[in-house]
JSON list of C-alpha atoms in Angstrom, two decimals:
[
{"chain": "A", "resi": 53, "resn": "MET", "atom": "CA", "xyz": [112.15, 88.87, 88.90]},
{"chain": "A", "resi": 54, "resn": "GLU", "atom": "CA", "xyz": [110.28, 88.46, 85.62]},
{"chain": "A", "resi": 55, "resn": "ASP", "atom": "CA", "xyz": [106.85, 89.25, 84.71]},
{"chain": "A", "resi": 56, "resn": "ASP", "atom": "CA", "xyz": [105.79, 85.85, 83.80]},
{"chain": "A", "resi": 57, "resn": "GLN", "atom": "CA", "xyz": [106.65, 84.80, 87.46]},
{"chain": "A", "resi": 58, "resn": "ILE", "atom": "CA", "xyz": [103.83, 86.94, 88.87]},
{"chain": "A", "resi": 59, "resn": "SER", "atom": "CA", "xyz": [100.96, 85.21, 89.97]},
{"chain": "A", "resi": 60, "resn": "LYS", "atom": "CA", "xyz": [97.83, 85.89, 88.28]},
{"chain": "A", "resi": 61, "resn": "SER", "atom": "CA", "xyz": [95.61, 83.28, 90.12]},
{"chain": "A", "resi": 62, "resn": "PRO", "atom": "CA", "xyz": [92.98, 84.30, 92.92]},
{"chain": "A", "resi": 63, "resn": "GLU", "atom": "CA", "xyz": [95.12, 83.56, 95.78]},
{"chain": "A", "resi": 64, "resn": "GLY", "atom": "CA", "xyz": [97.71, 85.89, 94.32]},
{"chain": "A", "resi": 65, "resn": "LEU", "atom": "CA", "xyz": [95.83, 88.76, 94.34]},
{"chain": "A", "resi": 66, "resn": "GLY", "atom": "CA", "xyz": [95.85, 91.37, 96.81]},
{"chain": "A", "resi": 67, "resn": "SER", "atom": "CA", "xyz": [92.47, 92.90, 98.49]},
{"chain": "A", "resi": 68, "resn": "ASN", "atom": "CA", "xyz": [92.93, 95.98, 96.35]},
{"chain": "A", "resi": 69, "resn": "GLY", "atom": "CA", "xyz": [93.39, 93.64, 93.30]},
{"chain": "A", "resi": 70, "resn": "ALA", "atom": "CA", "xyz": [97.34, 94.02, 93.30]},
{"chain": "A", "resi": 71, "resn": "SER", "atom": "CA", "xyz": [99.29, 90.85, 91.75]},
{"chain": "A", "resi": 72, "resn": "TYR", "atom": "CA", "xyz": [101.82, 89.46, 94.04]},
{"chain": "A", "resi": 73, "resn": "PRO", "atom": "CA", "xyz": [104.86, 87.24, 93.15]},
{"chain": "A", "resi": 74, "resn": "GLU", "atom": "CA", "xyz": [104.30, 83.66, 93.81]},
{"chain": "A", "resi": 75, "resn": "GLY", "atom": "CA", "xyz": [104.97, 82.95, 97.52]},
{"chain": "A", "resi": 76, "resn": "ILE", "atom": "CA", "xyz": [103.09, 86.18, 98.70]},
{"chain": "A", "resi": 77, "resn": "VAL", "atom": "CA", "xyz": [99.33, 85.93, 99.50]},
{"chain": "A", "resi": 78, "resn": "ASP", "atom": "CA", "xyz": [97.53, 88.75, 100.77]},
{"chain": "A", "resi": 79, "resn": "ASP", "atom": "CA", "xyz": [95.44, 87.06, 103.67]},
{"chain": "A", "resi": 80, "resn": "GLY", "atom": "CA", "xyz": [94.60, 90.40, 105.33]},
{"chain": "A", "resi": 81, "resn": "ASP", "atom": "CA", "xyz": [97.13, 89.76, 107.96]},
{"chain": "A", "resi": 82, "resn": "SER", "atom": "CA", "xyz": [100.58, 88.70, 106.31]},
{"chain": "A", "resi": 83, "resn": "PHE", "atom": "CA", "xyz": [103.61, 89.90, 107.71]},
{"chain": "A", "resi": 84, "resn": "ARG", "atom": "CA", "xyz": [105.16, 88.86, 104.36]},
{"chain": "A", "resi": 85, "resn": "VAL", "atom": "CA", "xyz": [102.86, 91.16, 102.34]},
{"chain": "A", "resi": 86, "resn": "PHE", "atom": "CA", "xyz": [103.94, 93.87, 104.70]},
{"chain": "A", "resi": 87, "resn": "VAL", "atom": "CA", "xyz": [107.53, 93.21, 103.91]},
{"chain": "A", "resi": 88, "resn": "TYR", "atom": "CA", "xyz": [106.99, 93.17, 100.23]},
{"chain": "A", "resi": 89, "resn": "HIS", "atom": "CA", "xyz": [104.93, 96.51, 100.37]},
{"chain": "A", "resi": 90, "resn": "ILE", "atom": "CA", "xyz": [108.09, 98.14, 102.25]},
{"chain": "A", "resi": 91, "resn": "LEU", "atom": "CA", "xyz": [110.75, 96.53, 99.68]},
{"chain": "A", "resi": 92, "resn": "THR", "atom": "CA", "xyz": [108.48, 97.73, 96.60]},
{"chain": "A", "resi": 93, "resn": "THR", "atom": "CA", "xyz": [109.43, 101.12, 97.80]},
{"chain": "A", "resi": 94, "resn": "TYR", "atom": "CA", "xyz": [112.76, 100.65, 96.92]},
{"chain": "A", "resi": 95, "resn": "ASP", "atom": "CA", "xyz": [112.39, 98.10, 94.22]},
{"chain": "A", "resi": 96, "resn": "PRO", "atom": "CA", "xyz": [109.35, 97.46, 92.15]},
{"chain": "A", "resi": 97, "resn": "LYS", "atom": "CA", "xyz": [110.08, 93.71, 91.75]},
{"chain": "A", "resi": 98, "resn": "PRO", "atom": "CA", "xyz": [111.97, 92.55, 94.76]},
{"chain": "A", "resi": 99, "resn": "SER", "atom": "CA", "xyz": [113.40, 88.95, 94.43]},
{"chain": "A", "resi": 100, "resn": "GLU", "atom": "CA", "xyz": [112.23, 86.21, 96.32]},
{"chain": "A", "resi": 101, "resn": "GLU", "atom": "CA", "xyz": [115.70, 86.03, 98.06]},
{"chain": "A", "resi": 102, "resn": "LEU", "atom": "CA", "xyz": [115.62, 89.58, 98.92]},
{"chain": "A", "resi": 103, "resn": "ILE", "atom": "CA", "xyz": [112.07, 89.11, 100.52]},
{"chain": "A", "resi": 104, "resn": "ASN", "atom": "CA", "xyz": [112.97, 86.10, 102.44]},
{"chain": "A", "resi": 105, "resn": "ALA", "atom": "CA", "xyz": [116.12, 87.70, 103.89]},
{"chain": "A", "resi": 106, "resn": "ALA", "atom": "CA", "xyz": [114.19, 91.08, 104.85]},
{"chain": "A", "resi": 107, "resn": "GLU", "atom": "CA", "xyz": [111.38, 89.13, 106.52]},
{"chain": "A", "resi": 108, "resn": "HIS", "atom": "CA", "xyz": [113.76, 86.91, 108.48]},
{"chain": "A", "resi": 109, "resn": "TYR", "atom": "CA", "xyz": [115.87, 89.91, 109.78]},
{"chain": "A", "resi": 110, "resn": "LEU", "atom": "CA", "xyz": [112.70, 91.89, 110.41]},
{"chain": "A", "resi": 111, "resn": "LYS", "atom": "CA", "xyz": [111.47, 89.05, 112.59]},
{"chain": "A", "resi": 112, "resn": "ILE", "atom": "CA", "xyz": [114.57, 88.64, 114.56]},
{"chain": "A", "resi": 113, "resn": "TYR", "atom": "CA", "xyz": [114.92, 92.57, 115.10]},
{"chain": "A", "resi": 114, "resn": "LEU", "atom": "CA", "xyz": [111.34, 92.66, 116.19]},
{"chain": "A", "resi": 115, "resn": "GLU", "atom": "CA", "xyz": [111.65, 89.76, 118.31]},
{"chain": "A", "resi": 116, "resn": "THR", "atom": "CA", "xyz": [114.76, 91.22, 120.12]},
{"chain": "A", "resi": 117, "resn": "PHE", "atom": "CA", "xyz": [113.08, 94.53, 120.65]},
{"chain": "A", "resi": 118, "resn": "VAL", "atom": "CA", "xyz": [110.09, 93.08, 122.23]},
{"chain": "A", "resi": 119, "resn": "GLN", "atom": "CA", "xyz": [112.23, 90.65, 124.48]},
{"chain": "A", "resi": 120, "resn": "LYS", "atom": "CA", "xyz": [113.99, 93.59, 125.50]},
{"chain": "A", "resi": 121, "resn": "ALA", "atom": "CA", "xyz": [110.79, 95.73, 126.13]},
{"chain": "A", "resi": 122, "resn": "ILE", "atom": "CA", "xyz": [109.20, 93.06, 128.34]},
{"chain": "A", "resi": 123, "resn": "LYS", "atom": "CA", "xyz": [112.63, 92.62, 130.12]},
{"chain": "A", "resi": 124, "resn": "VAL", "atom": "CA", "xyz": [112.16, 96.46, 130.98]},
{"chain": "A", "resi": 125, "resn": "GLY", "atom": "CA", "xyz": [108.94, 96.37, 132.47]},
{"chain": "A", "resi": 126, "resn": "ARG", "atom": "CA", "xyz": [106.74, 94.17, 134.44]},
{"chain": "A", "resi": 127, "resn": "PRO", "atom": "CA", "xyz": [107.27, 90.41, 133.30]},
{"chain": "A", "resi": 128, "resn": "GLY", "atom": "CA", "xyz": [104.93, 89.13, 130.57]},
{"chain": "A", "resi": 129, "resn": "LYS", "atom": "CA", "xyz": [103.36, 92.53, 129.78]},
{"chain": "A", "resi": 130, "resn": "LEU", "atom": "CA", "xyz": [104.34, 94.79, 126.81]},
{"chain": "A", "resi": 131, "resn": "THR", "atom": "CA", "xyz": [103.23, 98.41, 127.42]},
{"chain": "A", "resi": 132, "resn": "LEU", "atom": "CA", "xyz": [104.07, 101.60, 125.43]},
{"chain": "A", "resi": 133, "resn": "GLU", "atom": "CA", "xyz": [105.97, 103.13, 128.32]},
{"chain": "A", "resi": 134, "resn": "GLU", "atom": "CA", "xyz": [108.62, 100.14, 127.69]},
{"chain": "A", "resi": 135, "resn": "ILE", "atom": "CA", "xyz": [108.54, 100.85, 124.13]},
{"chain": "A", "resi": 136, "resn": "TYR", "atom": "CA", "xyz": [109.16, 104.67, 124.57]},
{"chain": "A", "resi": 137, "resn": "TYR", "atom": "CA", "xyz": [111.90, 103.68, 127.07]},
{"chain": "A", "resi": 138, "resn": "LEU", "atom": "CA", "xyz": [113.88, 101.75, 124.39]},
{"chain": "A", "resi": 139, "resn": "VAL", "atom": "CA", "xyz": [113.74, 104.36, 121.82]},
{"chain": "A", "resi": 140, "resn": "ARG", "atom": "CA", "xyz": [114.13, 107.31, 123.93]},
{"chain": "A", "resi": 141, "resn": "ARG", "atom": "CA", "xyz": [117.43, 108.22, 122.61]},
{"chain": "A", "resi": 142, "resn": "ASP", "atom": "CA", "xyz": [116.37, 107.85, 119.10]},
{"chain": "A", "resi": 143, "resn": "ALA", "atom": "CA", "xyz": [114.67, 110.97, 118.41]},
{"chain": "A", "resi": 144, "resn": "VAL", "atom": "CA", "xyz": [113.38, 109.75, 114.79]},
{"chain": "A", "resi": 145, "resn": "ARG", "atom": "CA", "xyz": [112.02, 106.57, 116.29]},
{"chain": "A", "resi": 146, "resn": "PHE", "atom": "CA", "xyz": [110.49, 108.00, 119.09]},
{"chain": "A", "resi": 147, "resn": "GLU", "atom": "CA", "xyz": [108.66, 110.89, 116.99]},
{"chain": "A", "resi": 148, "resn": "ARG", "atom": "CA", "xyz": [107.37, 108.29, 114.28]},
{"chain": "A", "resi": 149, "resn": "ILE", "atom": "CA", "xyz": [105.87, 106.09, 117.13]},
{"chain": "A", "resi": 150, "resn": "LYS", "atom": "CA", "xyz": [104.26, 109.09, 118.60]},
{"chain": "A", "resi": 151, "resn": "GLU", "atom": "CA", "xyz": [103.14, 110.21, 115.21]},
{"chain": "A", "resi": 152, "resn": "LEU", "atom": "CA", "xyz": [101.53, 106.48, 114.57]},
{"chain": "A", "resi": 153, "resn": "LEU", "atom": "CA", "xyz": [99.89, 106.47, 117.87]},
{"chain": "A", "resi": 154, "resn": "GLU", "atom": "CA", "xyz": [98.43, 109.76, 117.54]},
{"chain": "A", "resi": 155, "resn": "ASN", "atom": "CA", "xyz": [96.79, 108.81, 114.06]},
{"chain": "A", "resi": 156, "resn": "GLN", "atom": "CA", "xyz": [95.84, 105.73, 115.44]},
{"chain": "A", "resi": 157, "resn": "GLN", "atom": "CA", "xyz": [93.82, 107.61, 118.38]},
{"chain": "A", "resi": 158, "resn": "GLN", "atom": "CA", "xyz": [92.50, 110.00, 115.65]},
{"chain": "A", "resi": 159, "resn": "ILE", "atom": "CA", "xyz": [91.18, 106.90, 113.46]},
{"chain": "A", "resi": 160, "resn": "LYS", "atom": "CA", "xyz": [89.25, 105.39, 116.56]},
{"chain": "A", "resi": 161, "resn": "ASP", "atom": "CA", "xyz": [87.67, 108.85, 117.43]},
{"chain": "A", "resi": 162, "resn": "SER", "atom": "CA", "xyz": [86.65, 109.11, 114.01]},
{"chain": "A", "resi": 163, "resn": "LYS", "atom": "CA", "xyz": [85.19, 105.63, 113.86]},
{"chain": "A", "resi": 164, "resn": "LYS", "atom": "CA", "xyz": [83.37, 106.46, 117.09]},
{"chain": "A", "resi": 165, "resn": "MET", "atom": "CA", "xyz": [81.79, 109.57, 115.76]},
{"chain": "A", "resi": 166, "resn": "LEU", "atom": "CA", "xyz": [80.54, 107.88, 112.43]},
{"chain": "A", "resi": 167, "resn": "LYS", "atom": "CA", "xyz": [79.23, 104.70, 114.46]},
{"chain": "A", "resi": 168, "resn": "PRO", "atom": "CA", "xyz": [75.42, 105.24, 114.77]},
{"chain": "A", "resi": 169, "resn": "PRO", "atom": "CA", "xyz": [73.88, 105.07, 118.18]},
{"chain": "A", "resi": 170, "resn": "GLU", "atom": "CA", "xyz": [73.23, 101.39, 119.58]},
{"chain": "A", "resi": 171, "resn": "ASN", "atom": "CA", "xyz": [69.73, 102.60, 120.73]},
{"chain": "A", "resi": 172, "resn": "PRO", "atom": "CA", "xyz": [67.82, 104.99, 118.72]},
{"chain": "A", "resi": 173, "resn": "GLU", "atom": "CA", "xyz": [65.81, 106.04, 121.60]},
{"chain": "A", "resi": 174, "resn": "ASP", "atom": "CA", "xyz": [69.01, 107.63, 123.05]},
{"chain": "A", "resi": 175, "resn": "GLN", "atom": "CA", "xyz": [69.02, 110.60, 120.93]}
]
């Protein structure tokens, strides 16, 4: 992708001021932006075709994975136990998921500690 194809318009700017190629809009919750960031780890300027293909295959993989996880456990409900069950033989994935969940819990705990008390009289 050439530099002149990079969008400099406000909708092409990410929340951190980064510019994205046309078609990549950082709305704060975009799967496409997530895929773009993964791809830029390997290629600073991934092509639109590569972004589309990666997004397509990741969606298929995630849909299939979630459908399998839902079939393993209670119908209509997805819990961590089902995810752990599906990745139990893949030590790398299992440890990565465990690490991410531990980090998420640490972030939640830290936010609770930083949050001021709701009622100042409770101190």
